[in-house]
CSV table of C-alpha atoms in Angstrom, one decimal:
chain,number,residue,atom,x,y,z
A,1,MET,CA,97.4,66.4,83.1
A,2,GLN,CA,98.3,66.7,86.7
A,3,ALA,CA,97.1,68.4,89.5
A,4,TRP,CA,99.0,70.4,92.2
A,5,VAL,CA,98.4,69.1,95.9
A,6,LEU,CA,96.5,70.5,98.8
A,7,LEU,CA,97.3,69.1,102.1
A,8,PHE,CA,95.3,69.6,105.4
A,9,ALA,CA,96.7,68.6,109.2
A,10,VAL,CA,100.3,67.4,108.0
A,11,LEU,CA,102.9,67.4,110.8
A,12,TRP,CA,106.4,67.6,109.7
A,13,TYR,CA,108.2,67.1,113.2
A,14,LEU,CA,107.9,64.9,116.0
A,15,PRO,CA,106.6,66.5,119.4
A,16,ARG,CA,108.5,66.3,122.7
A,17,VAL,CA,108.2,63.2,124.5
A,18,GLY,CA,108.1,64.1,127.8
A,19,SER,CA,112.0,66.1,128.4
A,20,GLN,CA,113.5,63.5,125.9
A,21,ARG,CA,113.8,64.3,122.2
A,22,SER,CA,114.2,61.4,119.7
A,23,SER,CA,117.8,60.6,118.9
A,24,LEU,CA,116.6,60.6,115.1
A,25,LEU,CA,115.4,64.4,115.0
A,26,SER,CA,117.8,66.9,113.1
A,27,LYS,CA,117.9,70.3,113.6
A,28,GLU,CA,115.5,71.2,110.8
A,29,GLY,CA,112.8,68.9,112.8
A,30,PHE,CA,112.8,65.9,110.2
A,31,ILE,CA,113.5,62.4,111.0
A,32,TYR,CA,116.3,60.4,109.4
A,33,GLY,CA,116.9,56.7,109.6
A,34,GLN,CA,114.8,54.1,107.9
A,35,GLN,CA,111.4,54.6,106.1
A,36,GLU,CA,108.9,52.2,105.0
A,37,TYR,CA,105.9,53.2,103.2
A,38,ALA,CA,103.0,51.6,101.4
A,39,GLY,CA,101.7,53.0,98.0
A,40,SER,CA,102.7,53.4,94.6
A,41,ASP,CA,105.5,54.7,92.4
A,42,ARG,CA,103.8,58.4,92.6
A,43,ILE,CA,104.8,58.5,96.5
A,44,ASN,CA,108.4,58.7,98.0
A,45,ILE,CA,109.8,59.5,101.1
A,46,THR,CA,113.5,61.4,101.1
A,47,LYS,CA,116.5,60.6,103.2
A,48,THR,CA,115.7,63.6,105.4
A,49,GLY,CA,111.9,62.2,105.9
A,50,LYS,CA,110.0,64.7,103.7
A,51,LEU,CA,107.2,63.0,102.0
A,52,MET,CA,107.0,63.5,98.1
A,53,VAL,CA,104.2,63.3,96.0
A,54,LYS,CA,104.7,63.4,92.1
A,55,ASP,CA,102.2,63.7,89.0
A,56,PHE,CA,99.1,63.5,91.9
A,57,LEU,CA,95.9,63.2,90.0
A,58,GLU,CA,92.3,64.0,91.4
A,59,ALA,CA,91.8,60.2,92.2
A,60,LEU,CA,94.5,59.8,94.6
A,61,SER,CA,92.7,62.3,97.0
A,62,GLY,CA,91.7,61.3,100.2
A,63,LEU,CA,93.0,60.2,103.6
A,64,TYR,CA,96.0,59.3,104.3
A,65,THR,CA,97.9,58.0,107.5
A,66,CYS,CA,101.6,58.5,108.5
A,67,THR,CA,102.7,56.2,111.0
A,68,LEU,CA,106.1,57.0,112.9
A,69,SER,CA,108.1,54.8,115.0
A,70,TYR,CA,111.1,55.6,116.9
A,71,LYS,CA,113.4,55.3,120.2
A,72,THR,CA,114.0,57.9,123.0
A,73,VAL,CA,117.1,57.1,125.1
A,74,LYS,CA,117.7,58.3,128.6
A,75,ALA,CA,121.1,59.6,128.9
A,76,GLU,CA,121.9,58.5,132.5
A,77,THR,CA,120.6,54.7,131.8
A,78,GLN,CA,120.9,54.4,128.4
A,79,GLU,CA,117.3,52.9,128.7
A,80,GLU,CA,115.4,52.7,125.1
A,81,THR,CA,111.6,53.5,124.9
A,82,VAL,CA,110.1,52.5,121.6
A,83,VAL,CA,107.2,55.5,120.9
A,84,LYS,CA,104.8,55.2,117.9
A,85,LYS,CA,102.9,58.0,116.7
A,86,ARG,CA,100.1,58.0,114.0
A,87,TYR,CA,99.1,61.2,111.9
A,88,ASP,CA,96.0,61.4,109.5
A,89,PHE,CA,95.8,64.2,106.9
A,90,MET,CA,94.0,64.7,104.2
A,91,ILE,CA,95.0,65.3,100.5
A,92,PHE,CA,93.5,67.2,97.8
A,93,ALA,CA,94.0,67.6,93.8
A,94,TYR,CA,93.8,71.3,93.2
A,95,ARG,CA,94.3,73.3,90.0
A,96,GLU,CA,94.5,77.2,89.4
A,97,PRO,CA,91.3,78.6,88.4
A,98,ASP,CA,90.9,79.3,84.5
A,99,TYR,CA,90.2,83.1,83.4
A,100,THR,CA,87.4,84.2,81.1
A,101,TYR,CA,86.7,87.9,80.7
A,102,GLN,CA,83.3,89.2,80.2
A,103,MET,CA,83.1,92.6,78.3
A,104,ALA,CA,80.6,95.0,77.3
A,105,VAL,CA,80.8,97.7,74.9
A,106,ARG,CA,78.3,100.6,73.6
A,107,PHE,CA,77.8,102.0,69.6
A,108,THR,CA,75.4,104.5,68.4
A,109,THR,CA,73.4,103.4,65.9
A,110,LYS,CA,70.7,105.3,63.9
A,111,SER,CA,67.9,103.1,64.6
A,112,CYS,CA,67.0,99.9,66.9
A,113,ILE,CA,65.4,98.4,63.6
A,114,GLY,CA,67.6,97.3,60.7
A,115,ARG,CA,70.1,95.0,59.4
A,116,TYR,CA,72.9,97.4,60.1
A,117,ASN,CA,72.9,96.4,63.8
A,118,ASP,CA,73.3,92.8,63.0
A,119,LEU,CA,75.9,93.4,60.3
A,120,LEU,CA,78.0,95.7,62.5
A,121,PHE,CA,77.6,93.0,65.5
A,122,ARG,CA,78.9,90.2,63.1
A,123,VAL,CA,81.8,92.3,61.9
A,124,LEU,CA,82.9,93.5,65.2
A,125,LYS,CA,83.3,89.7,66.5
A,126,ASN,CA,85.1,88.7,63.5
A,127,ILE,CA,87.6,91.7,64.2
A,128,LEU,CA,87.9,90.6,68.0
A,129,ASP,CA,88.3,86.8,67.1
A,130,ASN,CA,90.9,87.5,64.3
A,131,LEU,CA,92.9,89.9,67.0
A,132,ILE,CA,93.3,87.1,69.4
A,133,SER,CA,93.1,84.1,67.5
A,134,ASP,CA,96.9,83.3,67.7
A,135,LEU,CA,96.5,83.1,71.2
A,136,SER,CA,93.8,80.2,70.9
A,137,CYS,CA,91.6,82.4,72.4
A,138,HIS,CA,88.0,83.2,71.1
A,139,VAL,CA,84.8,85.3,71.6
A,140,ILE,CA,82.1,83.1,72.7
A,141,GLU,CA,78.2,84.1,74.0
A,142,PRO,CA,78.2,87.5,72.4
A,143,SER,CA,74.7,89.1,72.1
A,144,TYR,CA,73.5,93.0,72.0
A,145,LYS,CA,70.3,94.8,72.7
A,146,CYS,CA,69.0,98.2,71.5
A,147,HIS,CA,68.0,100.6,74.0
A,148,PHE,CA,67.3,104.6,73.7
A,149,VAL,CA,69.8,106.4,76.1
A,150,LYS,CA,68.9,110.2,77.0
A,151,ILE,CA,71.7,112.7,76.1
A,152,PRO,CA,71.5,115.9,77.5
A,153,SER,CA,72.2,117.8,74.4
A,154,ASP,CA,70.7,115.4,71.8
A,155,GLY,CA,68.1,113.9,73.7
A,156,LEU,CA,66.9,110.0,72.9
A,157,ILE,CA,69.8,108.3,71.2
A,158,PRO,CA,69.7,104.9,70.2
A,159,GLU,CA,72.4,102.5,71.1
A,160,LEU,CA,74.0,99.0,70.6
A,161,PHE,CA,74.7,97.8,74.1
A,162,ILE,CA,77.1,94.5,73.2
A,163,ALA,CA,78.5,91.7,75.8
A,164,PHE,CA,80.7,88.8,74.8
A,165,GLN,CA,82.9,86.7,76.7
A,166,VAL,CA,86.5,85.8,75.8
A,167,ASN,CA,87.8,82.5,76.5
A,168,PRO,CA,90.9,81.0,76.3
A,169,PHE,CA,89.8,77.7,74.7
A,170,ALA,CA,89.3,77.9,71.4
A,171,PRO,CA,89.6,75.0,69.1
A,172,GLY,CA,92.9,73.6,69.0
A,173,TRP,CA,94.0,75.3,72.6
A,174,LYS,CA,95.4,72.1,73.8
A,175,SER,CA,98.4,72.3,71.2
A,176,ALA,CA,99.9,75.2,72.9
A,177,CYS,CA,100.2,73.1,76.3
A,178,THR,CA,101.8,69.8,75.0
A,179,GLN,CA,105.4,70.7,76.6
A,180,SER,CA,104.1,72.2,79.6
A,181,ILE,CA,102.2,70.6,82.7
A,182,ASP,CA,101.2,74.0,83.8
A,183,CYS,CA,98.6,74.5,81.2
A,184,GLU,CA,96.8,76.7,83.5
A,185,ASP,CA,99.6,79.3,83.4
A,186,ILE,CA,99.7,79.2,79.5
A,187,THR,CA,96.0,79.7,78.8
A,188,ASN,CA,95.8,82.5,82.0
A,189,HIS,CA,98.8,84.0,80.1
A,190,ASN,CA,97.3,84.0,77.0
A,191,ILE,CA,93.6,85.0,78.0
A,192,LEU,CA,95.4,88.3,80.0
A,193,GLN,CA,97.0,89.1,76.3
A,194,ALA,CA,93.7,88.8,74.6
A,195,ARG,CA,92.3,91.1,77.1
A,196,ASN,CA,95.0,93.7,76.7
A,197,ARG,CA,94.8,93.6,72.8
A,198,ILE,CA,91.1,94.1,73.2
A,199,GLU,CA,91.2,96.9,75.7
A,200,GLU,CA,94.0,98.4,73.2
A,201,PHE,CA,91.8,98.0,70.3
A,202,PHE,CA,88.9,100.1,71.8
A,203,ARG,CA,91.0,102.6,73.4
A,204,SER,CA,92.2,103.3,69.7
A,205,GLN,CA,88.4,103.6,68.9
A,206,ALA,CA,88.1,106.3,71.6
A,207,TYR,CA,91.3,108.1,70.4
A,208,ILE,CA,89.4,108.2,66.7
A,209,PHE,CA,86.7,109.5,68.5
A,210,ASP,CA,88.2,112.4,70.2
A,211,HIS,CA,89.9,113.3,67.1
A,212,ARG,CA,87.1,113.9,65.1
A,213,LEU,CA,85.1,116.0,67.1
A,214,ASN,CA,85.0,118.9,64.4
A,215,LYS,CA,84.1,116.5,61.6
A,216,THR,CA,81.1,114.3,60.9
A,217,LEU,CA,80.9,111.1,62.8
A,218,PRO,CA,79.4,108.1,61.3
A,219,ALA,CA,76.0,107.0,62.8
A,220,MET,CA,77.4,103.7,64.2
A,221,HIS,CA,80.3,104.4,66.1
A,222,PHE,CA,82.2,103.5,69.4
A,223,VAL,CA,80.7,105.2,73.0
A,224,PRO,CA,84.1,106.4,74.4
A,225,HIS,CA,84.5,105.2,78.0
A,226,SER,CA,81.7,102.7,77.4
A,227,PHE,CA,84.1,99.6,77.3
A,228,GLN,CA,83.8,97.2,80.5
A,229,VAL,CA,86.0,94.1,81.5
A,230,ILE,CA,85.4,91.8,84.5
A,231,ARG,CA,87.2,88.9,85.2
A,232,MET,CA,85.8,85.4,85.6
A,233,ASP,CA,86.9,82.6,87.3
A,234,SER,CA,86.1,78.8,86.1
A,235,CYS,CA,87.0,75.3,87.1
A,236,ARG,CA,87.7,72.3,85.0
A,237,PRO,CA,85.4,69.5,85.5
A,238,GLY,CA,85.6,67.3,88.9
A,239,PHE,CA,86.7,70.5,90.5
A,240,GLY,CA,85.0,73.5,92.3
A,241,LYS,CA,85.5,76.2,95.1
A,242,ASN,CA,84.7,75.9,98.5
A,243,GLU,CA,85.8,78.4,101.0
A,244,GLY,CA,83.9,77.0,103.9
A,245,LEU,CA,86.0,73.7,103.6
A,246,HIS,CA,88.9,75.1,102.1
A,247,SER,CA,89.2,78.6,103.4
A,248,ASN,CA,93.2,78.0,103.4
A,249,CYS,CA,92.9,78.4,99.6
A,250,ALA,CA,89.6,79.9,98.8
A,251,SER,CA,90.3,80.7,95.3
A,252,CYS,CA,91.4,77.3,94.3
A,253,CYS,CA,89.5,75.0,92.3
A,254,VAL,CA,89.8,72.0,94.8
A,255,VAL,CA,88.5,68.5,93.4
A,256,CYS,CA,85.2,67.5,94.6
A,257,ASN,CA,84.5,65.2,97.4
A,258,PRO,CA,82.9,62.0,97.2
A,259,GLY,CA,79.0,62.9,97.1
A,260,THR,CA,79.3,65.6,94.7
A,261,PHE,CA,80.6,66.7,90.9
A,262,SER,CA,81.2,69.2,88.4
A,263,PRO,CA,80.0,68.5,84.8
A,264,ASP,CA,81.1,71.9,83.4
A,265,VAL,CA,83.3,74.9,84.1
A,266,ASP,CA,81.5,76.4,87.1
A,267,VAL,CA,83.2,76.9,90.0
A,268,THR,CA,80.4,74.8,92.2
A,269,CYS,CA,80.4,71.0,93.1
A,270,GLN,CA,76.9,69.9,93.1
A,271,THR,CA,75.2,67.3,95.4
A,272,CYS,CA,75.3,63.6,94.2
A,273,ILE,CA,74.9,61.2,97.0
A,274,SER,CA,75.6,58.3,94.7
A,275,VAL,CA,79.0,59.5,93.8
A,276,ARG,CA,81.8,57.6,95.7
A,277,ILE,CA,85.3,59.1,94.1
A,278,TYR,CA,86.9,62.5,94.1
A,279,GLY,CA,86.9,64.4,91.0
A,280,ALA,CA,83.6,63.2,89.8
A,281,LYS,CA,82.4,64.5,86.4
A,282,SER,CA,79.0,63.3,86.3
A,283,CYS,CA,76.4,61.9,88.7
A,284,GLN,CA,76.2,58.2,88.4
């Protein structure tokens, strides 16, 4: 799967040389003429002098050099002067972050002790998983704790505090990306849809509660307005965020530099002095 390209210190135009301008300089600032370059078939220079990089992989990140050689001509004497310019710039592979959602809800219960709490917890997880399974999303890291909450009119009420993550990488998720190179767009679209469905599910639970105020409520029911959701970013292994180094794209997951690595879906590249490549996934 290809990554996108992040460039630093790329100069797309030639500066003035004294009071002369290169006869090869177009109105847009691109260079016309013969171009020579060394590299793989991933790199190409267009007729207008644009450097094009395709199917960029994290291992291709690093320092690149562009050397320009051109002539300036004095109009009065037709004297030609050869000018050579060298430009060094960095290219980094980057990805858009993957999104997951941390969610939390509360349910009332009869007691903090008893098997019904575990049963509700398992049933709720199954309902949510079934709700989003067609999106290649699933619920991970579910947990719950029982606490007593003081209600002014009812005293201490036991409630279940349930937390879980919604993740876009359920088994078989890659099949949704086989026809697209922008896999992040697909997974992030799916996880957004999953979030919306789960929000709607708990909104319907609140609706049921509001329309049963004059009737007996079950001992275990959703606590209105208790649903909370927080978006969490993650990076693929070999990538991480670094606002200090890449301030112009602080939200990007940029390939880990030599001397660092990222083995999981964290957003930080860890230090490892033995690593000498870009995009390392382990400390070797």
